Short mmCIF file of C-alpha atoms and ligand atoms in Angstrom, two decimals:
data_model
loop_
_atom_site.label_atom_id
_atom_site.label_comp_id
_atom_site.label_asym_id
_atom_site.label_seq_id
_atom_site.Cartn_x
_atom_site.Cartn_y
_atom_site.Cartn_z
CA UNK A 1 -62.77 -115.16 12.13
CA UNK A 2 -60.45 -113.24 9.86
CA UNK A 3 -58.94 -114.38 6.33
CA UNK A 4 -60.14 -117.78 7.29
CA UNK A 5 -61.06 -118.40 3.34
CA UNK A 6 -56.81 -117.07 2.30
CA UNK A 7 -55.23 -120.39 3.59
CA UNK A 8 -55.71 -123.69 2.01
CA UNK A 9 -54.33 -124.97 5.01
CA UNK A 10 -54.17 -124.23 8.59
CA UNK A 11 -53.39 -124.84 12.24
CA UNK A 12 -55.08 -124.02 15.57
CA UNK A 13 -53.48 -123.65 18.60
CA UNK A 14 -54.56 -125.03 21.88
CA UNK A 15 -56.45 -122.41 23.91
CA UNK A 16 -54.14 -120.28 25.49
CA UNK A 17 -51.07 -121.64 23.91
CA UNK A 18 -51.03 -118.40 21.42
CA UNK A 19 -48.74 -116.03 23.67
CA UNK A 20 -45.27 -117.05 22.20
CA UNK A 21 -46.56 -116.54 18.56
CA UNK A 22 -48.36 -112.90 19.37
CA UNK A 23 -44.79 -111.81 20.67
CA UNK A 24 -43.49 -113.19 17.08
CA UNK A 25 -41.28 -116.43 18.73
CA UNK A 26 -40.46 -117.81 15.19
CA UNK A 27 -41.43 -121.55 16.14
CA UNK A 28 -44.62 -123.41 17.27
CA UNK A 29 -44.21 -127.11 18.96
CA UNK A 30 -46.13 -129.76 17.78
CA UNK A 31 -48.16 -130.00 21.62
CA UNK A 32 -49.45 -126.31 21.05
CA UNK A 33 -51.49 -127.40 18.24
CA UNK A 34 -55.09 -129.11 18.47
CA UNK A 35 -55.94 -128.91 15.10
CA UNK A 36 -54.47 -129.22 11.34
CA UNK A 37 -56.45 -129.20 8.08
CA UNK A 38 -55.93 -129.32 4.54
CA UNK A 39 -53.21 -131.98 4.74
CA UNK A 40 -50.14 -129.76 4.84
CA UNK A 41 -47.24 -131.97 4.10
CA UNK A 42 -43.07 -131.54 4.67
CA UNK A 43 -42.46 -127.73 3.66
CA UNK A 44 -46.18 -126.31 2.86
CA UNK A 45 -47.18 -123.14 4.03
CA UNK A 46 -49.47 -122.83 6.90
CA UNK A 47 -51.96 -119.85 8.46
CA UNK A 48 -52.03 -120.29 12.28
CA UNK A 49 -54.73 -119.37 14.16
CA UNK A 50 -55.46 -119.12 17.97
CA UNK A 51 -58.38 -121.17 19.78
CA UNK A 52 -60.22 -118.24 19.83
CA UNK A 53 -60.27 -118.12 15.64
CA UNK A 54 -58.09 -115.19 14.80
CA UNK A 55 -55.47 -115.15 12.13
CA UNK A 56 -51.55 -115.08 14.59
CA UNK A 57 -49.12 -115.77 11.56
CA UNK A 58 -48.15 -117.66 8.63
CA UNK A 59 -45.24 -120.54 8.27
CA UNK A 60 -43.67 -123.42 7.17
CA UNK A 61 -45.34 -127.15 8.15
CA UNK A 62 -43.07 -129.92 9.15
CA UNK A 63 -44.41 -133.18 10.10
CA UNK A 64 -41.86 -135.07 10.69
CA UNK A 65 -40.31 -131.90 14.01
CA UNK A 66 -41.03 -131.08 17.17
CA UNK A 67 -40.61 -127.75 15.91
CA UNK A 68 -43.83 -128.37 13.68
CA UNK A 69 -44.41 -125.30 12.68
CA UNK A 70 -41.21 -122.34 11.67
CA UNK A 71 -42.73 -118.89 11.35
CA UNK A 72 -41.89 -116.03 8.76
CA UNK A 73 -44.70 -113.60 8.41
CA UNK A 74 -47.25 -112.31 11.27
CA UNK A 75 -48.99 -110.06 8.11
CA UNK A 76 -52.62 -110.78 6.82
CA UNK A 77 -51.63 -111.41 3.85
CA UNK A 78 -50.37 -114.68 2.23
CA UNK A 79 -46.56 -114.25 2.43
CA UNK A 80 -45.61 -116.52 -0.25
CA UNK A 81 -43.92 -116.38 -3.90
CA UNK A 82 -40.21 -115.65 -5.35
CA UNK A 83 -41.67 -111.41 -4.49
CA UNK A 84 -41.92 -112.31 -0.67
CA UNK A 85 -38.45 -114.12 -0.71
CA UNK A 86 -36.62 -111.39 -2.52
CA UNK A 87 -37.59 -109.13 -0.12
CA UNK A 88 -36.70 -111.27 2.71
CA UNK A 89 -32.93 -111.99 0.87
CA UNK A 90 -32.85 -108.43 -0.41
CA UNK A 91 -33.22 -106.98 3.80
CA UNK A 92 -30.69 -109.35 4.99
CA UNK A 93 -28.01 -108.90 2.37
CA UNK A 94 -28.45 -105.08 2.61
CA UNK A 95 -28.03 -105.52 6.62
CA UNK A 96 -24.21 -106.83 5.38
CA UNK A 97 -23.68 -103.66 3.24
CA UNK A 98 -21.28 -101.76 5.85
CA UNK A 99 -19.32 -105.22 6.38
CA UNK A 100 -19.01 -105.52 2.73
CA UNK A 101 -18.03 -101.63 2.77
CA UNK A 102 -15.45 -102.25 4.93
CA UNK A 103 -11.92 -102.98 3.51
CA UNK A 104 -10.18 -106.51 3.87
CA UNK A 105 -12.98 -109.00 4.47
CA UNK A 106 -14.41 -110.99 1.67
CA UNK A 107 -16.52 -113.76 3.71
CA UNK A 108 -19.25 -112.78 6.14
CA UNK A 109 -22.58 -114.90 6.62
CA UNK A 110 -25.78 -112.98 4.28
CA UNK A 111 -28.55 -114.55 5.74
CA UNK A 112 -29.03 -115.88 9.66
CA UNK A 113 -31.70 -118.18 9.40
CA UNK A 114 -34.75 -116.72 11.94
CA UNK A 115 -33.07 -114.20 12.75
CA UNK A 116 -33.16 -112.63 9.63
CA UNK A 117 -36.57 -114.01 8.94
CA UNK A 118 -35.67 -116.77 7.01
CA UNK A 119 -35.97 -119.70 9.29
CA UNK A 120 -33.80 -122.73 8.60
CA UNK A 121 -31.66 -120.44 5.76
CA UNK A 122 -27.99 -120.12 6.37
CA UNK A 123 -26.27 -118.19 3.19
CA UNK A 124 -22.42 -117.97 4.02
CA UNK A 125 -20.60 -115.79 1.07
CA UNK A 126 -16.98 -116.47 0.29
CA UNK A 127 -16.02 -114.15 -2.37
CA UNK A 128 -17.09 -115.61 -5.68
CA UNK A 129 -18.77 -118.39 -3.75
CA UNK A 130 -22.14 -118.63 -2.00
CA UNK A 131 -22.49 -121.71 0.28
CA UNK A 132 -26.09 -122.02 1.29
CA UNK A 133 -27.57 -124.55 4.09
CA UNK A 134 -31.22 -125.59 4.21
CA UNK A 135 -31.42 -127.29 7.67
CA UNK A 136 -35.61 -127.42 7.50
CA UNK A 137 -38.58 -128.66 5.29
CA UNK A 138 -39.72 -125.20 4.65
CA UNK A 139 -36.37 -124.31 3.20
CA UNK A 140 -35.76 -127.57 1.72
CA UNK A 141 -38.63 -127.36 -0.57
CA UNK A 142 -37.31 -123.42 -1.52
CA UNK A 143 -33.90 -124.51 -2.27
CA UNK A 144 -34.47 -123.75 -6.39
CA UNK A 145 -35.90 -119.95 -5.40
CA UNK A 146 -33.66 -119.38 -2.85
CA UNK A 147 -30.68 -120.48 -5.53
CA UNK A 148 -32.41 -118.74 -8.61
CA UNK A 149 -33.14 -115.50 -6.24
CA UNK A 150 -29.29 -115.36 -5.03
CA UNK A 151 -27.88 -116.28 -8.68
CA UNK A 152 -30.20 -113.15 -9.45
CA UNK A 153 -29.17 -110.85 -6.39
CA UNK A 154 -25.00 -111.76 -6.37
CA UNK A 155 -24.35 -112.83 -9.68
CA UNK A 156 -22.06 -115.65 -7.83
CA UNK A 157 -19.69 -118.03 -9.91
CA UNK A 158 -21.30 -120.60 -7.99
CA UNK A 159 -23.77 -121.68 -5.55
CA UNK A 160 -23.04 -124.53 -3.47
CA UNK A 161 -24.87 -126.77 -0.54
CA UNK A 162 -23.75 -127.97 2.82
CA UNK A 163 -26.87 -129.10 4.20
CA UNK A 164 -24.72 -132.15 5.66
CA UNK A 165 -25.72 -131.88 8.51
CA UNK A 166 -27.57 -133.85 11.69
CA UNK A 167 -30.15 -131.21 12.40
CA UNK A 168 -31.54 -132.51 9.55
CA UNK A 169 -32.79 -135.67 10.39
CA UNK A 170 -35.07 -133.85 12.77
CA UNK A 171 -37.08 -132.89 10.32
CA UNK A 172 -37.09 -136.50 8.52
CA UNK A 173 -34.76 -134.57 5.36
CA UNK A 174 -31.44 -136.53 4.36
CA UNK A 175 -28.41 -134.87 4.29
CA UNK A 176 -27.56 -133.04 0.75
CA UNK A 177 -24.45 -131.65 -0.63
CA UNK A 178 -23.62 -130.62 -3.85
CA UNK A 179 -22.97 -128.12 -6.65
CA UNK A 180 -26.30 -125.67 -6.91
CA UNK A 181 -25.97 -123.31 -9.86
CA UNK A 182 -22.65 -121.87 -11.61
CA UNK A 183 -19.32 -123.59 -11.93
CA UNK A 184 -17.63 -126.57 -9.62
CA UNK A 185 -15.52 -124.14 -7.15
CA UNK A 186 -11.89 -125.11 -6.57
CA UNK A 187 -10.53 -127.39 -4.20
CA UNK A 188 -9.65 -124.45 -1.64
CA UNK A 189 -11.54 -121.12 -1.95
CA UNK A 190 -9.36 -118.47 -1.11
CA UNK A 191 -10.82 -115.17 1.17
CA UNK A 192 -9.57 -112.55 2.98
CA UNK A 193 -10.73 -111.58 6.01
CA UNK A 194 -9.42 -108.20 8.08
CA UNK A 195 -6.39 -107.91 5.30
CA UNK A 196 -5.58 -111.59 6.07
CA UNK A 197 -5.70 -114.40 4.01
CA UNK A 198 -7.06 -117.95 4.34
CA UNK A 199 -7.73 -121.03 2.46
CA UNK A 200 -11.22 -122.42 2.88
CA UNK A 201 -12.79 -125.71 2.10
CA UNK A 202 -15.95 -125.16 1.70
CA UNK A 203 -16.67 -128.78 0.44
CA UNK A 204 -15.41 -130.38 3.84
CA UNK A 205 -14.90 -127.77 6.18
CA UNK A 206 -16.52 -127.35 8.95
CA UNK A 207 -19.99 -125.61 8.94
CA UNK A 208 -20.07 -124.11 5.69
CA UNK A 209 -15.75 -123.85 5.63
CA UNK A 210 -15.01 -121.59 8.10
CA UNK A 211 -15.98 -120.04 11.65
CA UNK A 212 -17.12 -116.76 10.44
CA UNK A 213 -19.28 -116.39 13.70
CA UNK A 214 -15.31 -115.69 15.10
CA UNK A 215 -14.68 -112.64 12.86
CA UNK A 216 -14.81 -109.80 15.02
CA UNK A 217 -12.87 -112.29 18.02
CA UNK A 218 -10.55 -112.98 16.00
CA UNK A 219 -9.98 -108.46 15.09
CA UNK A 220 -10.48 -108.55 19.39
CA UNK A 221 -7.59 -111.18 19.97
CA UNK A 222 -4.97 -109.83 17.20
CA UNK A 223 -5.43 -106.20 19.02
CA UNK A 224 -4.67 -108.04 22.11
CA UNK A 225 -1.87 -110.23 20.62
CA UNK A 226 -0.35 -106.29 19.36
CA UNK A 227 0.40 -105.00 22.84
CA UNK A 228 2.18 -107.85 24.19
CA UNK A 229 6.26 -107.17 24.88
CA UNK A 230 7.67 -108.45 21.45
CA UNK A 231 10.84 -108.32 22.78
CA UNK A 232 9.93 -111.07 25.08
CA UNK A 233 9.39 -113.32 22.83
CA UNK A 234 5.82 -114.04 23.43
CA UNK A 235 4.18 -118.08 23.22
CA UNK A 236 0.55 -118.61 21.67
CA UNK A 237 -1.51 -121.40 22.43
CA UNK A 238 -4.59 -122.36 20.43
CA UNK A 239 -6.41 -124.88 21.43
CA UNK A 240 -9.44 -126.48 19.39
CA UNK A 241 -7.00 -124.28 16.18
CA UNK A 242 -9.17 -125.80 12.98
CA UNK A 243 -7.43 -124.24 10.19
CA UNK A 244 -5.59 -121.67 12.20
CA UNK A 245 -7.38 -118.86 12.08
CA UNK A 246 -6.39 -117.20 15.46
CA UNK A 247 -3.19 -118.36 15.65
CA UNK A 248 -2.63 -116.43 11.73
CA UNK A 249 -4.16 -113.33 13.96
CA UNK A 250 -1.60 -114.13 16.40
CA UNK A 251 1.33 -114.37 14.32
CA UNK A 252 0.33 -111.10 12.47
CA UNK A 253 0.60 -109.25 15.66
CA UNK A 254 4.36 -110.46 16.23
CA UNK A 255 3.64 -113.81 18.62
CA UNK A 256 6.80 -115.15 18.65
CA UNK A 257 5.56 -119.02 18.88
CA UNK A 258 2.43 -120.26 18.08
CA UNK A 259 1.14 -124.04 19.42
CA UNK A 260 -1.97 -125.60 17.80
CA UNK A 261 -4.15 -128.05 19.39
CA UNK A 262 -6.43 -130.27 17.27
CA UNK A 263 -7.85 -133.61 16.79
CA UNK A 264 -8.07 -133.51 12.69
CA UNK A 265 -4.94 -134.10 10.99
CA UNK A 266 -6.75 -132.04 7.69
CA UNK A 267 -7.12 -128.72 9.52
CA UNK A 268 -3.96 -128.68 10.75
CA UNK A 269 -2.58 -129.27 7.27
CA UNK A 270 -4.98 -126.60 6.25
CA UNK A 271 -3.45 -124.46 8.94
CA UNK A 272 0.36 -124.51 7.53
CA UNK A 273 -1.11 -123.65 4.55
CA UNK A 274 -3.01 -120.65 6.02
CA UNK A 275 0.47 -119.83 7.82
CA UNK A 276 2.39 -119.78 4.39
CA UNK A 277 -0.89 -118.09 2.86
CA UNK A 278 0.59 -115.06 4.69
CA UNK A 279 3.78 -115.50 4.55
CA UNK A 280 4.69 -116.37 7.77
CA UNK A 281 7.50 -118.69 8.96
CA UNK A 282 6.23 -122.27 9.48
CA UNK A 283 8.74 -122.70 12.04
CA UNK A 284 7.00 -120.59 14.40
CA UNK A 285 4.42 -123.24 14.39
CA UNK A 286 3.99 -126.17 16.30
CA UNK A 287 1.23 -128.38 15.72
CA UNK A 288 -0.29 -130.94 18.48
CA UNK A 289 -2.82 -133.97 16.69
CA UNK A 290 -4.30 -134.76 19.89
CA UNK A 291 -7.35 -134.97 22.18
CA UNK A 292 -7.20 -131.21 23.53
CA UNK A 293 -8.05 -133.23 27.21
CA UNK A 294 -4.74 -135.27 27.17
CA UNK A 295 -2.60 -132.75 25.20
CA UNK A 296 -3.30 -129.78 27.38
CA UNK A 297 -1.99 -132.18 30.67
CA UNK A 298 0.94 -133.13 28.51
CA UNK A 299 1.95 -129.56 28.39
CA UNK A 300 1.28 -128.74 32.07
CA UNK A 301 3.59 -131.75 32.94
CA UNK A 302 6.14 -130.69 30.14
CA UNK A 303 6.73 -127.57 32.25
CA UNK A 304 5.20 -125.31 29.10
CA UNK A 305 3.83 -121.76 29.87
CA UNK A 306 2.05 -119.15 27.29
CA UNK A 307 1.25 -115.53 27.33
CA UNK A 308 -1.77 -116.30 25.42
CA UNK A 309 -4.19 -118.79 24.92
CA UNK A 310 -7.49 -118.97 23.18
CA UNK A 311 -9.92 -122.20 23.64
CA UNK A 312 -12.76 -122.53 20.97
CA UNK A 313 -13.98 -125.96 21.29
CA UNK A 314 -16.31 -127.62 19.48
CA UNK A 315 -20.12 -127.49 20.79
CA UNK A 316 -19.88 -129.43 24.25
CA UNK A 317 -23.85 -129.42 24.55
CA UNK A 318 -26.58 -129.90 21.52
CA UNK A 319 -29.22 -129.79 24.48
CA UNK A 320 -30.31 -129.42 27.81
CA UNK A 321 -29.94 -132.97 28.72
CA UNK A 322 -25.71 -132.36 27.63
CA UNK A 323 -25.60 -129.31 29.91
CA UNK A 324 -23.92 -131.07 33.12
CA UNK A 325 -21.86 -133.22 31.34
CA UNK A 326 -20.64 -130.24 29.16
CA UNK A 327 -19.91 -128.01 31.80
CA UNK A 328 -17.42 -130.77 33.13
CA UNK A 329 -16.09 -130.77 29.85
CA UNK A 330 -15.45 -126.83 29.52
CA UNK A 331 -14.42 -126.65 32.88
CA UNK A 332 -11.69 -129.20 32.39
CA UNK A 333 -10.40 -127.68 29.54
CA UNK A 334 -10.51 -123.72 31.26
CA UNK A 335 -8.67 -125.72 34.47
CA UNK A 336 -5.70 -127.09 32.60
CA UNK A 337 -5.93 -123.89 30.46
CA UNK A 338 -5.56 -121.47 33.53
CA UNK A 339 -2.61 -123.89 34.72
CA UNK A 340 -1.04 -122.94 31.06
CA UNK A 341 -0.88 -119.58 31.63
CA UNK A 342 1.64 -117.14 32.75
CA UNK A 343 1.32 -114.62 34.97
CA UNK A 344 -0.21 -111.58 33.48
CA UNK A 345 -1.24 -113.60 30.32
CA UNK A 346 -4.65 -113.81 28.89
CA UNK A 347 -6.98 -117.08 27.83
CA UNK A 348 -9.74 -115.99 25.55
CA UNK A 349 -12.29 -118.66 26.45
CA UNK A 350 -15.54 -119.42 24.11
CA UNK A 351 -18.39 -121.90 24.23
CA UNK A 352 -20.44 -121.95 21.47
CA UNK A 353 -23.49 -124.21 22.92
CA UNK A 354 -26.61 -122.54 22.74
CA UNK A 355 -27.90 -124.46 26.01
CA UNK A 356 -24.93 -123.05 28.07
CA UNK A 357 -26.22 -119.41 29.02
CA UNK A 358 -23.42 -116.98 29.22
CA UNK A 359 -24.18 -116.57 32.67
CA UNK A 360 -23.73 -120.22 33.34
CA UNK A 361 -20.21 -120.16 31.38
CA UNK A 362 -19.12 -117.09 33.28
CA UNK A 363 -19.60 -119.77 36.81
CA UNK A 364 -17.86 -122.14 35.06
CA UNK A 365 -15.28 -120.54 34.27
CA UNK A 366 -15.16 -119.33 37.79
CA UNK A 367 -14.78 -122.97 38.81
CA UNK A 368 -11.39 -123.69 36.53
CA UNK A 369 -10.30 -120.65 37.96
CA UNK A 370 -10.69 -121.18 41.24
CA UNK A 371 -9.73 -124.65 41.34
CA UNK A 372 -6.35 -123.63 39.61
CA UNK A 373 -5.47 -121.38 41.94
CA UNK A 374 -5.52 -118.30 40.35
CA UNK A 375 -6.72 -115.07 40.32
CA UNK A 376 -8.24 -113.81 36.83
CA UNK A 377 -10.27 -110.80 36.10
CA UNK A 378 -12.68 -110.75 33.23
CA UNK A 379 -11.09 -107.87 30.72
CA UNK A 380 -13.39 -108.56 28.13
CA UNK A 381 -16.57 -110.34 26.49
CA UNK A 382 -17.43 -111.72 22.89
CA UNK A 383 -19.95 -112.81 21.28
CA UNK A 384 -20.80 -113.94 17.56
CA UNK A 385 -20.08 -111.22 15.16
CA UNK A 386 -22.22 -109.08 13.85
CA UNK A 387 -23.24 -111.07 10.47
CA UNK A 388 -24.43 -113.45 12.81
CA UNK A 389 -27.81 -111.16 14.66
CA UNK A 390 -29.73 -112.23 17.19
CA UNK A 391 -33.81 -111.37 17.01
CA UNK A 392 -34.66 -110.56 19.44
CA UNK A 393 -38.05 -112.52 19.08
CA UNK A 394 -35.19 -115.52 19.03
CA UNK A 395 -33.24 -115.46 22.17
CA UNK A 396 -32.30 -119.07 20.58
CA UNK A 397 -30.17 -117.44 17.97
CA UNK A 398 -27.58 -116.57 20.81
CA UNK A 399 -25.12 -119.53 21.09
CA UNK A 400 -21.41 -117.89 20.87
CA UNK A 401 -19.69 -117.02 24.40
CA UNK A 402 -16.61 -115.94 25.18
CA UNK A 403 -14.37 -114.23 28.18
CA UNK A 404 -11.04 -113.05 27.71
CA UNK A 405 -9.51 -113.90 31.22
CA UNK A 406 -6.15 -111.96 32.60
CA UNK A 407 -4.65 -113.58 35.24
CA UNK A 408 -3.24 -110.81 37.59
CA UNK A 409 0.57 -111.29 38.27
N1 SAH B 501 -11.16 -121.72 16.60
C1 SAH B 501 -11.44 -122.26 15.29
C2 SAH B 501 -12.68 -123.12 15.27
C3 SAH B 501 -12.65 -124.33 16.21
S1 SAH B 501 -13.78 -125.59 15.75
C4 SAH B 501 -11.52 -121.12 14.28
O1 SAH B 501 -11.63 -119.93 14.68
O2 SAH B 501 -11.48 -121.38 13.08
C5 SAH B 501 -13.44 -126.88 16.84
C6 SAH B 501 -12.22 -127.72 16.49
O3 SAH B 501 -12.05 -128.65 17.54
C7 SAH B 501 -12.30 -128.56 15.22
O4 SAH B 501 -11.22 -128.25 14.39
C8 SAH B 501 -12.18 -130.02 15.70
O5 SAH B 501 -11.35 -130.81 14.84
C9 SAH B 501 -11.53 -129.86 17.02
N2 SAH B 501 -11.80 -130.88 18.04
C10 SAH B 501 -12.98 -131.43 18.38
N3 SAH B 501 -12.85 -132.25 19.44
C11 SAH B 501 -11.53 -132.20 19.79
C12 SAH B 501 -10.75 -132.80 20.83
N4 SAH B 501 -11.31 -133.61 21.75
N5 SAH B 501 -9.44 -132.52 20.88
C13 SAH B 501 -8.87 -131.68 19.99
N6 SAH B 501 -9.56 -131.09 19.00
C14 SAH B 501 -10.86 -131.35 18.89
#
């Protein structure tokens, strides 16, 4: 036995149960493990060892999960202290230096949780403003390091948290939110992203404001917008719009008429201000406040036809128990959306469920298709940009999906 003496506490696996953490899968369930001493409570760093007595990896303990154990370091060493987590913060913000290179975008995510080695760490940057999440134990108990180490790094005018949020509860933490280090930030936080403008509300917003994960979808869908015939007038449709951000894409490429779809009365406000943000016309918006479900057969009956259409809903499955009933759902909404569409138009189609594999949104989507009648080639796929990596030790980390759909005239 290796290093045994290093680590106040440990774990040991169940015989045979070590394969997943040799091929560095960031997380151990609680029924691999047969033994745990020292005491380790919410947050405490753990050496895990296999049945067999060797050293596998180092990680963060948490009781209270099924995911009992989240793993950082596979090193002999004890990985631990502000040195280790610079590091860590230093690689993934340096991963974001072409992005922040690039011209016109001043919000992109710094740190993707295990996939950048930081398990349970979200770090979102909006310009002068760093929102941070800490959606486990381990991270929880880091949050002053992680916010001293990031005042240290960015030099932000202020750090705040969004860990409101259900994932939470699974590891017995309440939800937090709150001012972290610096000044309060205003009400909206204004960014730019690909020369565009938008408002952002980091306090309420969704996910840490905004759906950064749609960056490089959104550059994909305004290059598509660009070639459609301006001089035929051409009719958006977002559906599941938030604060607009695609259908501000769509306008800056010349759409003619943009519709927005969405439940929340707020982000559609937020929208016409995103809309004015850059100057464009508010009357070439009209917003729905509806249930995207009922709204989308409202238009079908009302006769209403668009060139293009994009549908980002919200997640339809949190597990694998939701997957039938979510693929009902998606393929409801890619039915009446296929209906929408005119010949020779395009519906850029996501799902952003983890337990939905693309392969099973690709039959789904077949499905809608089919049953409306119409025949659709696949012109293009999307993912979650490229702030947003998958390890490839985390196959988990892939959740975003998307098609863009022509339907041939
Ligand atoms: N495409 C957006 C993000 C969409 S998030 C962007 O790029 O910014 C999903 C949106 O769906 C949220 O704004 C939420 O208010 C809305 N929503 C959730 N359920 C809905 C429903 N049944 N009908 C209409 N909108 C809904």
């Amino acid at each position: 036995m290796t290093n045994t003496m290093k680590a106040e506490r440990l774990v040991i696996l169940k015989p045979g149960r070590e394969a997943p953490t040799m091929r560095r899968h960031p997380w151990i369930f609680s029924g691999s493990i047969t033994m745990v001493q020292g005491n380790p409570g919410p947050g405490d760093l753990v050496a895990v060892y296999s049945a067999e007595g060797d050293q596998l990896a180092w990680g963060h303990y948490s009781p209270a999960s099924q995911i009992r154990i989240r793993l950082f370091s596979w090193a002999q060493d004890i990985p631990d202290g502000p040195g280790f987590w610079r590091q860590r913060l230093q690689r993934a913000i340096g991963l974001r230096e072409s992005l922040r290179r690039s011209s016109g975008t001043t919000a992109y995510r710094l740190v993707n949780a295990e996939s950048d080695g930081i398990p349970g760490l979200i770090v979102d940057q909006y310009g002068d403003v760093i929102v941070i999440q800490l959606l486990t134990a381990g991270t929880d108990a880091l949050r002053d390091t992680f916010a001293d180490l990031l005042m240290e790094m960015i030099a932000p005018l202020t750090i705040y948290e969004r860990s409101d949020v259900d994932v939470r509860g699974q590891e017995g933490l309440l939800p937090v939110a709150g001012l972290l280090r610096g000044v309060e930030p205003p009400p909206l936080v204004d960014i730019t992203e690909l020369g565009l403008t938008y408002r952002v509300d980091i306090r309420n917003g969704h996910k840490t404001g905004f759906y950064l994960d749609q960056r490089e979808n959104r550059q994909r869908f305004r290059a598509l917008a660009a070639t459609q015939d301006q001089s035929a007038a051409p009719v958006m449709l977002n559906v599941f719009s938030y604060t607009g951000a695609f259908s501000v894409c769509g306008l800056a490429a010349g759409m003619a008429r943009v519709v927005n779809i969405d439940a929340s009365e707020d982000a559609l406000a937020l929208g016409q201000r995103n809309v004015a943000a850059n100057g464009y016309d508010s009357s070439r918006i009209t917003d729905i406040q509806a249930d995207a479900f009922v709204a989308l057969r409202k238009l079908r009956q009302q006769s209403e036809r668009f060139d293009l259409i994009v549908l980002d809903p919200p997640k339809f499955a949190s597990a694998q128990r939701d997957v039938q009933r979510a693929s009902r759902g998606y393929k409801d909404i890619n039915l009446q959306a296929f209906h929408l569409l005119k010949p020779g138009g395009t519906l850029t189609t996501f799902s952003c469920s983890g337990a939905i594999s693309e392969d099973l949104f690709q039959k789904i989507v077949f499905g809608a298709a089919l049953d409306a009648g119409r025949d659709i080639q696949i012109t293009g796929r999307l993912s979650q940009g490229s702030d947003h990596p998958v390890a490839l030790t985390f196959p988990e980390g892939a959740y975003l999906k998307g098609l863009t759909c022509r339907a041939v005239e």
